Amino acid sequence: MSDHTGDRPDVPDEERADAARPEPEDATVLDESTGPDGEAGKDADTAQDAEEVTPEVTSEVTESADVPVLPEDVEGTDDAEATGTLEGSEAAGETHEPDEVAPVHEQQEDSTGDIAAAEDVTPAGERDDDEVPAGPGATESSDEGEAHDGTGEPSEPEAPAGAPVTAHDATEDAPGGPEPTTGPSGWRRLGAALRPRATRSQVLAGVLCAALGFALVVQVQQSASDQLSSARQEDLVRLLDEVTDRAQQLGDEVAGLETTRDELRSGSGQAQSALELAQQRAESEGILSGRLPAQGPGVEITVEDPAAVLKASQMFNVLEELRNAGAEVVELNDVRLVTSTWFEDEGDAIVVDGTTLSSPYEWTVIGDPETMDRALEIPGGALATVRTAGAEATTTQQDDVSITAVTPPQEPEYAEPERERG
Amino acid sequence: MIAAIGLVIGVVAGLVLQPTVPVALQPYLPIAVVAALDALFGGLRAKLDGLFDDKVFLVSFLSNVLVAAFIVFLGDQLGVGAQLSTAVVVVLGIRIFSNAAAIRRHLFKA
């Protein structure tokens, strides 16, 4: 496929070489005579392309017949193409005639098929490929451009004549090939190609382009909509493995996080229970220490002592009796009696915890009512002593008594919690 | 111009019809599309070269598509489908680039 593209840029050089120095040209031909063998035998493409030549040539012939072409033009276009070379060499001398073109192409067909004939053309081509890719092309093209400008039309038809090779067959060529022929006519060719004409090639190109556009859109949508469906089996397997691994990792992570969560939850549960326990303990201790009001079953004791005969020791006996009977909370005339409570005689009055009391003395006690009642009424007991002293004492068992008097807890001045012994 | 219109018609048809690619063709369609793109660029370049020939265009278009799909198919059978697909895409990409370069040289002389 690359053969022809290789040929095209070369030929001009070949031609010039012919004009300038014929002899060294021959030498090169000899040197590279092996080249054509490979090229000529190489492709079916060449053969096919050679076949392609004929329709093009005829068309060119007609067109060139229409428009008389300046010799310069001929040279310019010939430079570009292999077939043109032969043509040009012949045409250069004479005023070119369309008839001559056809034989030239035939000769070129021979050259592609035939080694001997190809020797003239191809070797130069190979040499040029390396040496002078763009340089001659540029100069030639500039000449050609002027020629085109002068003549206008003729340049167009001639370009297709020379090379039957289609560019899409030629991949590698690039550097020098197209340039000589193009000149300013690139846009003009594009415009001509865009001009709608219902020729066979246009319709064919349209159909193929429609097919391409259709397939393109379908494929784009396919890959956009579902990337997996177009994936290969091994890719899918790999993808599946990755997804499985990822799922496993995530599963492990879930397990770890759940464990942590459970630990935290149980930890918070422990803390909660500890808090509740602490609150309960605080309440009970608050009740026992007199810090909190309390209610519950108990007894109420009323001691009337209008003559103020009672002493603090007797009141203290009553309190001790109550404690022995299991009294939990004791209140005396709105004074909460706790462990640090003290009684004192002050004249005829009785002072409790700094508060002076007066008759009647109202005891409110929470505890087991029957036990306390029985304990208080023991013969020779606390209330008996009070009554002996001349006061009146009555005891009433109650299902529910409430004690609202509180005493602020005192910070122990000397005692402190026992340190843990290490 | 007709080619451009055909391209637009094809795109519109694809968008409207929303066809589903048969499972058997799914591995080959993208490669075939790339091959067709290559043929299209080659044809455009040939047009600018003045070498355009509809028969060659048709043959190269179809053969490009078929050969590319066949190579991929062969690769799948041999177990190197992914690698061969890559190879085909690379080759076609190079061709497209070179054709695009030639077209650019035609149009911009640079």
JSON list of N, CA and C in Angstrom, two decimals, chain A residues 1 52 56 160 163 165-168 170-171 173-174 178-179 182-183 187 189 193-194 197 200-202 204 209-210 212 214 216-219 221-222 229 232, chain B residues 1-3 6-7 10-11 15 18-19 21 26 29-30 33 36 40 42 45-54 56 60 76 85 95 98 105-107 109:
[
{"chain": "A", "resi": 1, "resn": "MET", "atom": "N", "xyz": [0.81, -1.19, 0.00]},
{"chain": "A", "resi": 1, "resn": "MET", "atom": "CA", "xyz": [0.00, 0.00, 0.00]},
{"chain": "A", "resi": 1, "resn": "MET", "atom": "C", "xyz": [0.86, 1.25, 0.00]},
{"chain": "A", "resi": 52, "resn": "GLU", "atom": "N", "xyz": [-7.02, 0.75, -11.20]},
{"chain": "A", "resi": 52, "resn": "GLU", "atom": "CA", "xyz": [-7.82, 1.94, -10.94]},
{"chain": "A", "resi": 52, "resn": "GLU", "atom": "C", "xyz": [-7.46, 3.05, -11.91]},
{"chain": "A", "resi": 56, "resn": "GLU", "atom": "N", "xyz": [-9.68, 6.80, -14.20]},
{"chain": "A", "resi": 56, "resn": "GLU", "atom": "CA", "xyz": [-9.20, 8.15, -13.90]},
{"chain": "A", "resi": 56, "resn": "GLU", "atom": "C", "xyz": [-8.55, 8.76, -15.13]},
{"chain": "A", "resi": 160, "resn": "PRO", "atom": "N", "xyz": [-5.93, 14.41, -10.42]},
{"chain": "A", "resi": 160, "resn": "PRO", "atom": "CA", "xyz": [-6.35, 13.02, -10.28]},
{"chain": "A", "resi": 160, "resn": "PRO", "atom": "C", "xyz": [-5.73, 12.12, -11.33]},
{"chain": "A", "resi": 163, "resn": "ALA", "atom": "N", "xyz": [-2.02, 9.86, -10.22]},
{"chain": "A", "resi": 163, "resn": "ALA", "atom": "CA", "xyz": [-1.91, 8.76, -9.27]},
{"chain": "A", "resi": 163, "resn": "ALA", "atom": "C", "xyz": [-3.24, 8.08, -9.06]},
{"chain": "A", "resi": 165, "resn": "VAL", "atom": "N", "xyz": [-3.47, 5.89, -7.07]},
{"chain": "A", "resi": 165, "resn": "VAL", "atom": "CA", "xyz": [-3.40, 5.45, -5.69]},
{"chain": "A", "resi": 165, "resn": "VAL", "atom": "C", "xyz": [-4.34, 6.30, -4.86]},
{"chain": "A", "resi": 166, "resn": "THR", "atom": "N", "xyz": [-5.16, 5.66, -4.12]},
{"chain": "A", "resi": 166, "resn": "THR", "atom": "CA", "xyz": [-6.01, 6.41, -3.22]},
{"chain": "A", "resi": 166, "resn": "THR", "atom": "C", "xyz": [-5.25, 6.65, -1.93]},
{"chain": "A", "resi": 167, "resn": "ALA", "atom": "N", "xyz": [-5.53, 7.79, -1.39]},
{"chain": "A", "resi": 167, "resn": "ALA", "atom": "CA", "xyz": [-4.73, 8.18, -0.23]},
{"chain": "A", "resi": 167, "resn": "ALA", "atom": "C", "xyz": [-4.99, 7.27, 0.94]},
{"chain": "A", "resi": 168, "resn": "HIS", "atom": "N", "xyz": [-6.18, 6.74, 1.04]},
{"chain": "A", "resi": 168, "resn": "HIS", "atom": "CA", "xyz": [-6.41, 5.91, 2.23]},
{"chain": "A", "resi": 168, "resn": "HIS", "atom": "C", "xyz": [-5.68, 4.60, 2.12]},
{"chain": "A", "resi": 170, "resn": "ALA", "atom": "N", "xyz": [-2.62, 4.69, 1.20]},
{"chain": "A", "resi": 170, "resn": "ALA", "atom": "CA", "xyz": [-1.27, 5.08, 1.57]},
{"chain": "A", "resi": 170, "resn": "ALA", "atom": "C", "xyz": [-1.25, 5.65, 2.96]},
{"chain": "A", "resi": 171, "resn": "THR", "atom": "N", "xyz": [-0.63, 4.92, 3.83]},
{"chain": "A", "resi": 171, "resn": "THR", "atom": "CA", "xyz": [-0.64, 5.40, 5.21]},
{"chain": "A", "resi": 171, "resn": "THR", "atom": "C", "xyz": [0.64, 6.12, 5.56]},
{"chain": "A", "resi": 173, "resn": "ASP", "atom": "N", "xyz": [3.22, 7.43, 3.87]},
{"chain": "A", "resi": 173, "resn": "ASP", "atom": "CA", "xyz": [3.87, 8.44, 3.02]},
{"chain": "A", "resi": 173, "resn": "ASP", "atom": "C", "xyz": [4.13, 9.77, 3.68]},
{"chain": "A", "resi": 174, "resn": "ALA", "atom": "N", "xyz": [3.11, 10.52, 3.74]},
{"chain": "A", "resi": 174, "resn": "ALA", "atom": "CA", "xyz": [3.05, 11.83, 4.34]},
{"chain": "A", "resi": 174, "resn": "ALA", "atom": "C", "xyz": [3.94, 12.89, 3.72]},
{"chain": "A", "resi": 178, "resn": "PRO", "atom": "N", "xyz": [1.61, 14.75, -0.93]},
{"chain": "A", "resi": 178, "resn": "PRO", "atom": "CA", "xyz": [0.49, 15.55, -1.39]},
{"chain": "A", "resi": 178, "resn": "PRO", "atom": "C", "xyz": [0.89, 16.99, -1.76]},
{"chain": "A", "resi": 179, "resn": "GLU", "atom": "N", "xyz": [1.90, 17.47, -1.14]},
{"chain": "A", "resi": 179, "resn": "GLU", "atom": "CA", "xyz": [2.14, 18.91, -1.24]},
{"chain": "A", "resi": 179, "resn": "GLU", "atom": "C", "xyz": [2.32, 19.44, -2.65]},
{"chain": "A", "resi": 182, "resn": "THR", "atom": "N", "xyz": [-0.99, 20.12, -4.29]},
{"chain": "A", "resi": 182, "resn": "THR", "atom": "CA", "xyz": [-2.09, 20.88, -3.69]},
{"chain": "A", "resi": 182, "resn": "THR", "atom": "C", "xyz": [-2.06, 22.35, -4.05]},
{"chain": "A", "resi": 183, "resn": "GLY", "atom": "N", "xyz": [-1.05, 23.03, -3.56]},
{"chain": "A", "resi": 183, "resn": "GLY", "atom": "CA", "xyz": [-1.04, 24.47, -3.79]},
{"chain": "A", "resi": 183, "resn": "GLY", "atom": "C", "xyz": [-2.27, 25.09, -3.13]},
{"chain": "A", "resi": 187, "resn": "TRP", "atom": "N", "xyz": [-8.41, 24.06, -0.71]},
{"chain": "A", "resi": 187, "resn": "TRP", "atom": "CA", "xyz": [-9.76, 24.50, -0.33]},
{"chain": "A", "resi": 187, "resn": "TRP", "atom": "C", "xyz": [-10.70, 24.39, -1.52]},
{"chain": "A", "resi": 189, "resn": "ARG", "atom": "N", "xyz": [-10.53, 22.26, -3.86]},
{"chain": "A", "resi": 189, "resn": "ARG", "atom": "CA", "xyz": [-10.93, 20.86, -4.01]},
{"chain": "A", "resi": 189, "resn": "ARG", "atom": "C", "xyz": [-11.98, 20.50, -2.98]},
{"chain": "A", "resi": 193, "resn": "ALA", "atom": "N", "xyz": [-15.57, 19.20, -3.67]},
{"chain": "A", "resi": 193, "resn": "ALA", "atom": "CA", "xyz": [-16.07, 17.94, -3.13]},
{"chain": "A", "resi": 193, "resn": "ALA", "atom": "C", "xyz": [-17.39, 18.15, -2.39]},
{"chain": "A", "resi": 194, "resn": "LEU", "atom": "N", "xyz": [-17.52, 19.32, -1.79]},
{"chain": "A", "resi": 194, "resn": "LEU", "atom": "CA", "xyz": [-18.73, 19.58, -1.04]},
{"chain": "A", "resi": 194, "resn": "LEU", "atom": "C", "xyz": [-19.88, 19.98, -1.94]},
{"chain": "A", "resi": 197, "resn": "ARG", "atom": "N", "xyz": [-23.41, 16.93, -5.96]},
{"chain": "A", "resi": 197, "resn": "ARG", "atom": "CA", "xyz": [-23.66, 16.41, -7.30]},
{"chain": "A", "resi": 197, "resn": "ARG", "atom": "C", "xyz": [-24.05, 14.96, -7.13]},
{"chain": "A", "resi": 200, "resn": "ARG", "atom": "N", "xyz": [-21.93, 9.05, -8.85]},
{"chain": "A", "resi": 200, "resn": "ARG", "atom": "CA", "xyz": [-21.92, 7.76, -8.19]},
{"chain": "A", "resi": 200, "resn": "ARG", "atom": "C", "xyz": [-21.08, 7.81, -6.91]},
{"chain": "A", "resi": 201, "resn": "SER", "atom": "N", "xyz": [-19.91, 8.46, -7.04]},
{"chain": "A", "resi": 201, "resn": "SER", "atom": "CA", "xyz": [-19.02, 8.48, -5.89]},
{"chain": "A", "resi": 201, "resn": "SER", "atom": "C", "xyz": [-19.63, 9.27, -4.75]},
{"chain": "A", "resi": 202, "resn": "GLN", "atom": "N", "xyz": [-20.28, 10.36, -5.09]},
{"chain": "A", "resi": 202, "resn": "GLN", "atom": "CA", "xyz": [-20.89, 11.17, -4.03]},
{"chain": "A", "resi": 202, "resn": "GLN", "atom": "C", "xyz": [-21.96, 10.37, -3.30]},
{"chain": "A", "resi": 204, "resn": "LEU", "atom": "N", "xyz": [-22.26, 7.18, -3.16]},
{"chain": "A", "resi": 204, "resn": "LEU", "atom": "CA", "xyz": [-21.62, 6.09, -2.43]},
{"chain": "A", "resi": 204, "resn": "LEU", "atom": "C", "xyz": [-21.03, 6.59, -1.12]},
{"chain": "A", "resi": 209, "resn": "CYS", "atom": "N", "xyz": [-21.00, 7.10, 4.60]},
{"chain": "A", "resi": 209, "resn": "CYS", "atom": "CA", "xyz": [-20.93, 8.01, 5.73]},
{"chain": "A", "resi": 209, "resn": "CYS", "atom": "C", "xyz": [-22.16, 7.86, 6.61]},
{"chain": "A", "resi": 210, "resn": "ALA", "atom": "N", "xyz": [-23.30, 7.64, 5.98]},
{"chain": "A", "resi": 210, "resn": "ALA", "atom": "CA", "xyz": [-24.51, 7.42, 6.78]},
{"chain": "A", "resi": 210, "resn": "ALA", "atom": "C", "xyz": [-24.34, 6.18, 7.64]},
{"chain": "A", "resi": 212, "resn": "LEU", "atom": "N", "xyz": [-21.59, 4.91, 8.64]},
{"chain": "A", "resi": 212, "resn": "LEU", "atom": "CA", "xyz": [-20.60, 5.19, 9.68]},
{"chain": "A", "resi": 212, "resn": "LEU", "atom": "C", "xyz": [-21.22, 6.00, 10.81]},
{"chain": "A", "resi": 214, "resn": "PHE", "atom": "N", "xyz": [-24.29, 6.20, 11.67]},
{"chain": "A", "resi": 214, "resn": "PHE", "atom": "CA", "xyz": [-25.24, 5.35, 12.39]},
{"chain": "A", "resi": 214, "resn": "PHE", "atom": "C", "xyz": [-24.51, 4.46, 13.40]},
{"chain": "A", "resi": 216, "resn": "LEU", "atom": "N", "xyz": [-21.57, 4.80, 14.52]},
{"chain": "A", "resi": 216, "resn": "LEU", "atom": "CA", "xyz": [-20.88, 5.61, 15.54]},
{"chain": "A", "resi": 216, "resn": "LEU", "atom": "C", "xyz": [-21.83, 5.95, 16.69]},
{"chain": "A", "resi": 217, "resn": "VAL", "atom": "N", "xyz": [-22.99, 6.45, 16.31]},
{"chain": "A", "resi": 217, "resn": "VAL", "atom": "CA", "xyz": [-23.94, 6.85, 17.35]},
{"chain": "A", "resi": 217, "resn": "VAL", "atom": "C", "xyz": [-24.39, 5.65, 18.15]},
{"chain": "A", "resi": 218, "resn": "VAL", "atom": "N", "xyz": [-24.65, 4.56, 17.44]},
{"chain": "A", "resi": 218, "resn": "VAL", "atom": "CA", "xyz": [-25.11, 3.36, 18.14]},
{"chain": "A", "resi": 218, "resn": "VAL", "atom": "C", "xyz": [-24.06, 2.90, 19.15]},
{"chain": "A", "resi": 219, "resn": "GLN", "atom": "N", "xyz": [-22.81, 2.92, 18.69]},
{"chain": "A", "resi": 219, "resn": "GLN", "atom": "CA", "xyz": [-21.75, 2.46, 19.59]},
{"chain": "A", "resi": 219, "resn": "GLN", "atom": "C", "xyz": [-21.58, 3.40, 20.77]},
{"chain": "A", "resi": 221, "resn": "GLN", "atom": "N", "xyz": [-23.82, 5.30, 22.10]},
{"chain": "A", "resi": 221, "resn": "GLN", "atom": "CA", "xyz": [-24.92, 5.11, 23.03]},
{"chain": "A", "resi": 221, "resn": "GLN", "atom": "C", "xyz": [-24.76, 3.80, 23.78]},
{"chain": "A", "resi": 222, "resn": "GLN", "atom": "N", "xyz": [-24.31, 2.80, 23.06]},
{"chain": "A", "resi": 222, "resn": "GLN", "atom": "CA", "xyz": [-24.14, 1.50, 23.69]},
{"chain": "A", "resi": 222, "resn": "GLN", "atom": "C", "xyz": [-23.16, 1.60, 24.86]},
{"chain": "A", "resi": 229, "resn": "SER", "atom": "N", "xyz": [-21.91, -4.42, 29.13]},
{"chain": "A", "resi": 229, "resn": "SER", "atom": "CA", "xyz": [-22.35, -5.35, 28.10]},
{"chain": "A", "resi": 229, "resn": "SER", "atom": "C", "xyz": [-21.32, -5.47, 26.98]},
{"chain": "A", "resi": 232, "resn": "ARG", "atom": "N", "xyz": [-15.25, -7.42, 27.73]},
{"chain": "A", "resi": 232, "resn": "ARG", "atom": "CA", "xyz": [-14.87, -8.79, 27.40]},
{"chain": "A", "resi": 232, "resn": "ARG", "atom": "C", "xyz": [-15.00, -9.68, 28.61]},
{"chain": "B", "resi": 1, "resn": "MET", "atom": "N", "xyz": [-20.59, 16.95, 0.00]},
{"chain": "B", "resi": 1, "resn": "MET", "atom": "CA", "xyz": [-21.80, 17.47, 0.61]},
{"chain": "B", "resi": 1, "resn": "MET", "atom": "C", "xyz": [-22.79, 16.35, 0.89]},
{"chain": "B", "resi": 2, "resn": "ILE", "atom": "N", "xyz": [-22.94, 15.53, -0.12]},
{"chain": "B", "resi": 2, "resn": "ILE", "atom": "CA", "xyz": [-23.82, 14.37, 0.07]},
{"chain": "B", "resi": 2, "resn": "ILE", "atom": "C", "xyz": [-23.28, 13.47, 1.17]},
{"chain": "B", "resi": 3, "resn": "ALA", "atom": "N", "xyz": [-21.94, 13.38, 1.21]},
{"chain": "B", "resi": 3, "resn": "ALA", "atom": "CA", "xyz": [-21.34, 12.57, 2.27]},
{"chain": "B", "resi": 3, "resn": "ALA", "atom": "C", "xyz": [-21.66, 13.15, 3.64]},
{"chain": "B", "resi": 6, "resn": "GLY", "atom": "N", "xyz": [-25.16, 12.51, 4.40]},
{"chain": "B", "resi": 6, "resn": "GLY", "atom": "CA", "xyz": [-25.32, 11.11, 4.78]},
{"chain": "B", "resi": 6, "resn": "GLY", "atom": "C", "xyz": [-24.87, 10.88, 6.21]},
{"chain": "B", "resi": 7, "resn": "LEU", "atom": "N", "xyz": [-23.78, 11.52, 6.59]},
{"chain": "B", "resi": 7, "resn": "LEU", "atom": "CA", "xyz": [-23.29, 11.38, 7.97]},
{"chain": "B", "resi": 7, "resn": "LEU", "atom": "C", "xyz": [-24.34, 11.87, 8.96]},
{"chain": "B", "resi": 10, "resn": "GLY", "atom": "N", "xyz": [-27.21, 9.51, 9.12]},
{"chain": "B", "resi": 10, "resn": "GLY", "atom": "CA", "xyz": [-26.88, 8.33, 9.91]},
{"chain": "B", "resi": 10, "resn": "GLY", "atom": "C", "xyz": [-26.93, 8.61, 11.40]},
{"chain": "B", "resi": 11, "resn": "VAL", "atom": "N", "xyz": [-26.37, 9.74, 11.81]},
{"chain": "B", "resi": 11, "resn": "VAL", "atom": "CA", "xyz": [-26.37, 10.10, 13.23]},
{"chain": "B", "resi": 11, "resn": "VAL", "atom": "C", "xyz": [-27.79, 10.27, 13.73]},
{"chain": "B", "resi": 15, "resn": "LEU", "atom": "N", "xyz": [-29.78, 8.16, 16.54]},
{"chain": "B", "resi": 15, "resn": "LEU", "atom": "CA", "xyz": [-30.36, 8.78, 17.73]},
{"chain": "B", "resi": 15, "resn": "LEU", "atom": "C", "xyz": [-31.85, 8.46, 17.84]},
{"chain": "B", "resi": 18, "resn": "GLN", "atom": "N", "xyz": [-32.43, 4.33, 18.18]},
{"chain": "B", "resi": 18, "resn": "GLN", "atom": "CA", "xyz": [-31.88, 3.78, 19.41]},
{"chain": "B", "resi": 18, "resn": "GLN", "atom": "C", "xyz": [-31.79, 2.26, 19.36]},
{"chain": "B", "resi": 19, "resn": "PRO", "atom": "N", "xyz": [-31.15, 1.72, 18.36]},
{"chain": "B", "resi": 19, "resn": "PRO", "atom": "CA", "xyz": [-31.12, 0.27, 18.25]},
{"chain": "B", "resi": 19, "resn": "PRO", "atom": "C", "xyz": [-30.21, -0.35, 19.29]},
{"chain": "B", "resi": 21, "resn": "VAL", "atom": "N", "xyz": [-27.41, -3.09, 20.08]},
{"chain": "B", "resi": 21, "resn": "VAL", "atom": "CA", "xyz": [-26.39, -3.85, 19.34]},
{"chain": "B", "resi": 21, "resn": "VAL", "atom": "C", "xyz": [-26.51, -5.31, 19.73]},
{"chain": "B", "resi": 26, "resn": "GLN", "atom": "N", "xyz": [-21.19, -7.01, 19.60]},
{"chain": "B", "resi": 26, "resn": "GLN", "atom": "CA", "xyz": [-20.74, -5.97, 20.51]},
{"chain": "B", "resi": 26, "resn": "GLN", "atom": "C", "xyz": [-19.22, -5.80, 20.58]},
{"chain": "B", "resi": 29, "resn": "LEU", "atom": "N", "xyz": [-18.15, -3.98, 16.95]},
{"chain": "B", "resi": 29, "resn": "LEU", "atom": "CA", "xyz": [-18.67, -2.70, 16.45]},
{"chain": "B", "resi": 29, "resn": "LEU", "atom": "C", "xyz": [-17.70, -1.53, 16.70]},
{"chain": "B", "resi": 30, "resn": "PRO", "atom": "N", "xyz": [-17.15, -1.39, 17.91]},
{"chain": "B", "resi": 30, "resn": "PRO", "atom": "CA", "xyz": [-16.26, -0.24, 18.10]},
{"chain": "B", "resi": 30, "resn": "PRO", "atom": "C", "xyz": [-15.05, -0.29, 17.18]},
{"chain": "B", "resi": 33, "resn": "VAL", "atom": "N", "xyz": [-16.09, 0.66, 13.77]},
{"chain": "B", "resi": 33, "resn": "VAL", "atom": "CA", "xyz": [-16.33, 2.10, 13.65]},
{"chain": "B", "resi": 33, "resn": "VAL", "atom": "C", "xyz": [-15.00, 2.83, 13.47]},
{"chain": "B", "resi": 36, "resn": "ALA", "atom": "N", "xyz": [-13.81, 2.29, 10.00]},
{"chain": "B", "resi": 36, "resn": "ALA", "atom": "CA", "xyz": [-14.55, 3.09, 9.05]},
{"chain": "B", "resi": 36, "resn": "ALA", "atom": "C", "xyz": [-14.13, 4.55, 9.11]},
{"chain": "B", "resi": 40, "resn": "LEU", "atom": "N", "xyz": [-12.78, 6.79, 6.17]},
{"chain": "B", "resi": 40, "resn": "LEU", "atom": "CA", "xyz": [-13.38, 8.09, 5.86]},
{"chain": "B", "resi": 40, "resn": "LEU", "atom": "C", "xyz": [-12.30, 9.16, 5.72]},
{"chain": "B", "resi": 42, "resn": "GLY", "atom": "N", "xyz": [-9.21, 8.64, 5.08]},
{"chain": "B", "resi": 42, "resn": "GLY", "atom": "CA", "xyz": [-8.43, 8.35, 3.89]},
{"chain": "B", "resi": 42, "resn": "GLY", "atom": "C", "xyz": [-9.13, 8.84, 2.64]},
{"chain": "B", "resi": 45, "resn": "ARG", "atom": "N", "xyz": [-8.81, 12.56, 2.41]},
{"chain": "B", "resi": 45, "resn": "ARG", "atom": "CA", "xyz": [-7.47, 12.94, 1.96]},
{"chain": "B", "resi": 45, "resn": "ARG", "atom": "C", "xyz": [-7.30, 12.67, 0.46]},
{"chain": "B", "resi": 46, "resn": "ALA", "atom": "N", "xyz": [-7.84, 11.53, 0.03]},
{"chain": "B", "resi": 46, "resn": "ALA", "atom": "CA", "xyz": [-7.75, 11.22, -1.39]},
{"chain": "B", "resi": 46, "resn": "ALA", "atom": "C", "xyz": [-8.48, 12.27, -2.21]},
{"chain": "B", "resi": 47, "resn": "LYS", "atom": "N", "xyz": [-9.57, 12.73, -1.66]},
{"chain": "B", "resi": 47, "resn": "LYS", "atom": "CA", "xyz": [-10.34, 13.77, -2.35]},
{"chain": "B", "resi": 47, "resn": "LYS", "atom": "C", "xyz": [-9.47, 15.01, -2.52]},
{"chain": "B", "resi": 48, "resn": "LEU", "atom": "N", "xyz": [-8.79, 15.37, -1.45]},
{"chain": "B", "resi": 48, "resn": "LEU", "atom": "CA", "xyz": [-7.96, 16.56, -1.52]},
{"chain": "B", "resi": 48, "resn": "LEU", "atom": "C", "xyz": [-6.75, 16.33, -2.40]},
{"chain": "B", "resi": 49, "resn": "ASP", "atom": "N", "xyz": [-6.30, 15.10, -2.41]},
{"chain": "B", "resi": 49, "resn": "ASP", "atom": "CA", "xyz": [-5.19, 14.79, -3.32]},
{"chain": "B", "resi": 49, "resn": "ASP", "atom": "C", "xyz": [-5.65, 14.76, -4.77]},
{"chain": "B", "resi": 50, "resn": "GLY", "atom": "N", "xyz": [-6.96, 14.69, -4.91]},
{"chain": "B", "resi": 50, "resn": "GLY", "atom": "CA", "xyz": [-7.50, 14.55, -6.25]},
{"chain": "B", "resi": 50, "resn": "GLY", "atom": "C", "xyz": [-7.44, 13.12, -6.73]},
{"chain": "B", "resi": 51, "resn": "LEU", "atom": "N", "xyz": [-7.26, 12.22, -5.80]},
{"chain": "B", "resi": 51, "resn": "LEU", "atom": "CA", "xyz": [-7.10, 10.82, -6.19]},
{"chain": "B", "resi": 51, "resn": "LEU", "atom": "C", "xyz": [-8.34, 10.01, -5.89]},
{"chain": "B", "resi": 52, "resn": "PHE", "atom": "N", "xyz": [-9.38, 10.69, -5.46]},
{"chain": "B", "resi": 52, "resn": "PHE", "atom": "CA", "xyz": [-10.51, 9.94, -4.94]},
{"chain": "B", "resi": 52, "resn": "PHE", "atom": "C", "xyz": [-11.12, 9.07, -6.02]},
{"chain": "B", "resi": 53, "resn": "ASP", "atom": "N", "xyz": [-11.35, 7.84, -5.61]},
{"chain": "B", "resi": 53, "resn": "ASP", "atom": "CA", "xyz": [-12.01, 6.92, -6.52]},
{"chain": "B", "resi": 53, "resn": "ASP", "atom": "C", "xyz": [-13.06, 6.18, -5.73]},
{"chain": "B", "resi": 54, "resn": "ASP", "atom": "N", "xyz": [-14.28, 6.22, -6.20]},
{"chain": "B", "resi": 54, "resn": "ASP", "atom": "CA", "xyz": [-15.36, 5.69, -5.39]},
{"chain": "B", "resi": 54, "resn": "ASP", "atom": "C", "xyz": [-15.22, 4.18, -5.18]},
{"chain": "B", "resi": 56, "resn": "VAL", "atom": "N", "xyz": [-12.45, 2.42, -5.03]},
{"chain": "B", "resi": 56, "resn": "VAL", "atom": "CA", "xyz": [-11.42, 2.17, -4.01]},
{"chain": "B", "resi": 56, "resn": "VAL", "atom": "C", "xyz": [-11.95, 2.54, -2.63]},
{"chain": "B", "resi": 60, "resn": "SER", "atom": "N", "xyz": [-12.10, -0.12, 0.20]},
{"chain": "B", "resi": 60, "resn": "SER", "atom": "CA", "xyz": [-11.27, 0.07, 1.39]},
{"chain": "B", "resi": 60, "resn": "SER", "atom": "C", "xyz": [-12.14, 0.23, 2.63]},
{"chain": "B", "resi": 76, "resn": "ASP", "atom": "N", "xyz": [-10.10, -12.97, 19.71]},
{"chain": "B", "resi": 76, "resn": "ASP", "atom": "CA", "xyz": [-10.96, -13.56, 20.73]},
{"chain": "B", "resi": 76, "resn": "ASP", "atom": "C", "xyz": [-10.83, -15.08, 20.73]},
{"chain": "B", "resi": 85, "resn": "SER", "atom": "N", "xyz": [-7.24, -6.15, 19.90]},
{"chain": "B", "resi": 85, "resn": "SER", "atom": "CA", "xyz": [-8.08, -4.97, 19.74]},
{"chain": "B", "resi": 85, "resn": "SER", "atom": "C", "xyz": [-7.25, -3.71, 19.93]},
{"chain": "B", "resi": 95, "resn": "ARG", "atom": "N", "xyz": [-2.98, 5.60, 11.42]},
{"chain": "B", "resi": 95, "resn": "ARG", "atom": "CA", "xyz": [-3.40, 5.92, 10.05]},
{"chain": "B", "resi": 95, "resn": "ARG", "atom": "C", "xyz": [-4.28, 7.17, 10.03]},
{"chain": "B", "resi": 98, "resn": "SER", "atom": "N", "xyz": [-2.10, 10.15, 10.42]},
{"chain": "B", "resi": 98, "resn": "SER", "atom": "CA", "xyz": [-1.32, 10.52, 9.25]},
{"chain": "B", "resi": 98, "resn": "SER", "atom": "C", "xyz": [-2.22, 11.11, 8.17]},
{"chain": "B", "resi": 105, "resn": "ARG", "atom": "N", "xyz": [-2.22, 19.43, 5.87]},
{"chain": "B", "resi": 105, "resn": "ARG", "atom": "CA", "xyz": [-1.22, 20.03, 4.98]},
{"chain": "B", "resi": 105, "resn": "ARG", "atom": "C", "xyz": [-1.88, 20.58, 3.72]},
{"chain": "B", "resi": 106, "resn": "HIS", "atom": "N", "xyz": [-2.86, 19.86, 3.27]},
{"chain": "B", "resi": 106, "resn": "HIS", "atom": "CA", "xyz": [-3.59, 20.33, 2.09]},
{"chain": "B", "resi": 106, "resn": "HIS", "atom": "C", "xyz": [-4.27, 21.66, 2.36]},
{"chain": "B", "resi": 107, "resn": "LEU", "atom": "N", "xyz": [-4.94, 21.69, 3.47]},
{"chain": "B", "resi": 107, "resn": "LEU", "atom": "CA", "xyz": [-5.81, 22.84, 3.70]},
{"chain": "B", "resi": 107, "resn": "LEU", "atom": "C", "xyz": [-5.06, 24.04, 4.25]},
{"chain": "B", "resi": 109, "resn": "LYS", "atom": "N", "xyz": [-1.49, 24.09, 4.66]},
{"chain": "B", "resi": 109, "resn": "LYS", "atom": "CA", "xyz": [-0.10, 24.14, 4.24]},
{"chain": "B", "resi": 109, "resn": "LYS", "atom": "C", "xyz": [0.83, 24.19, 5.45]}
]
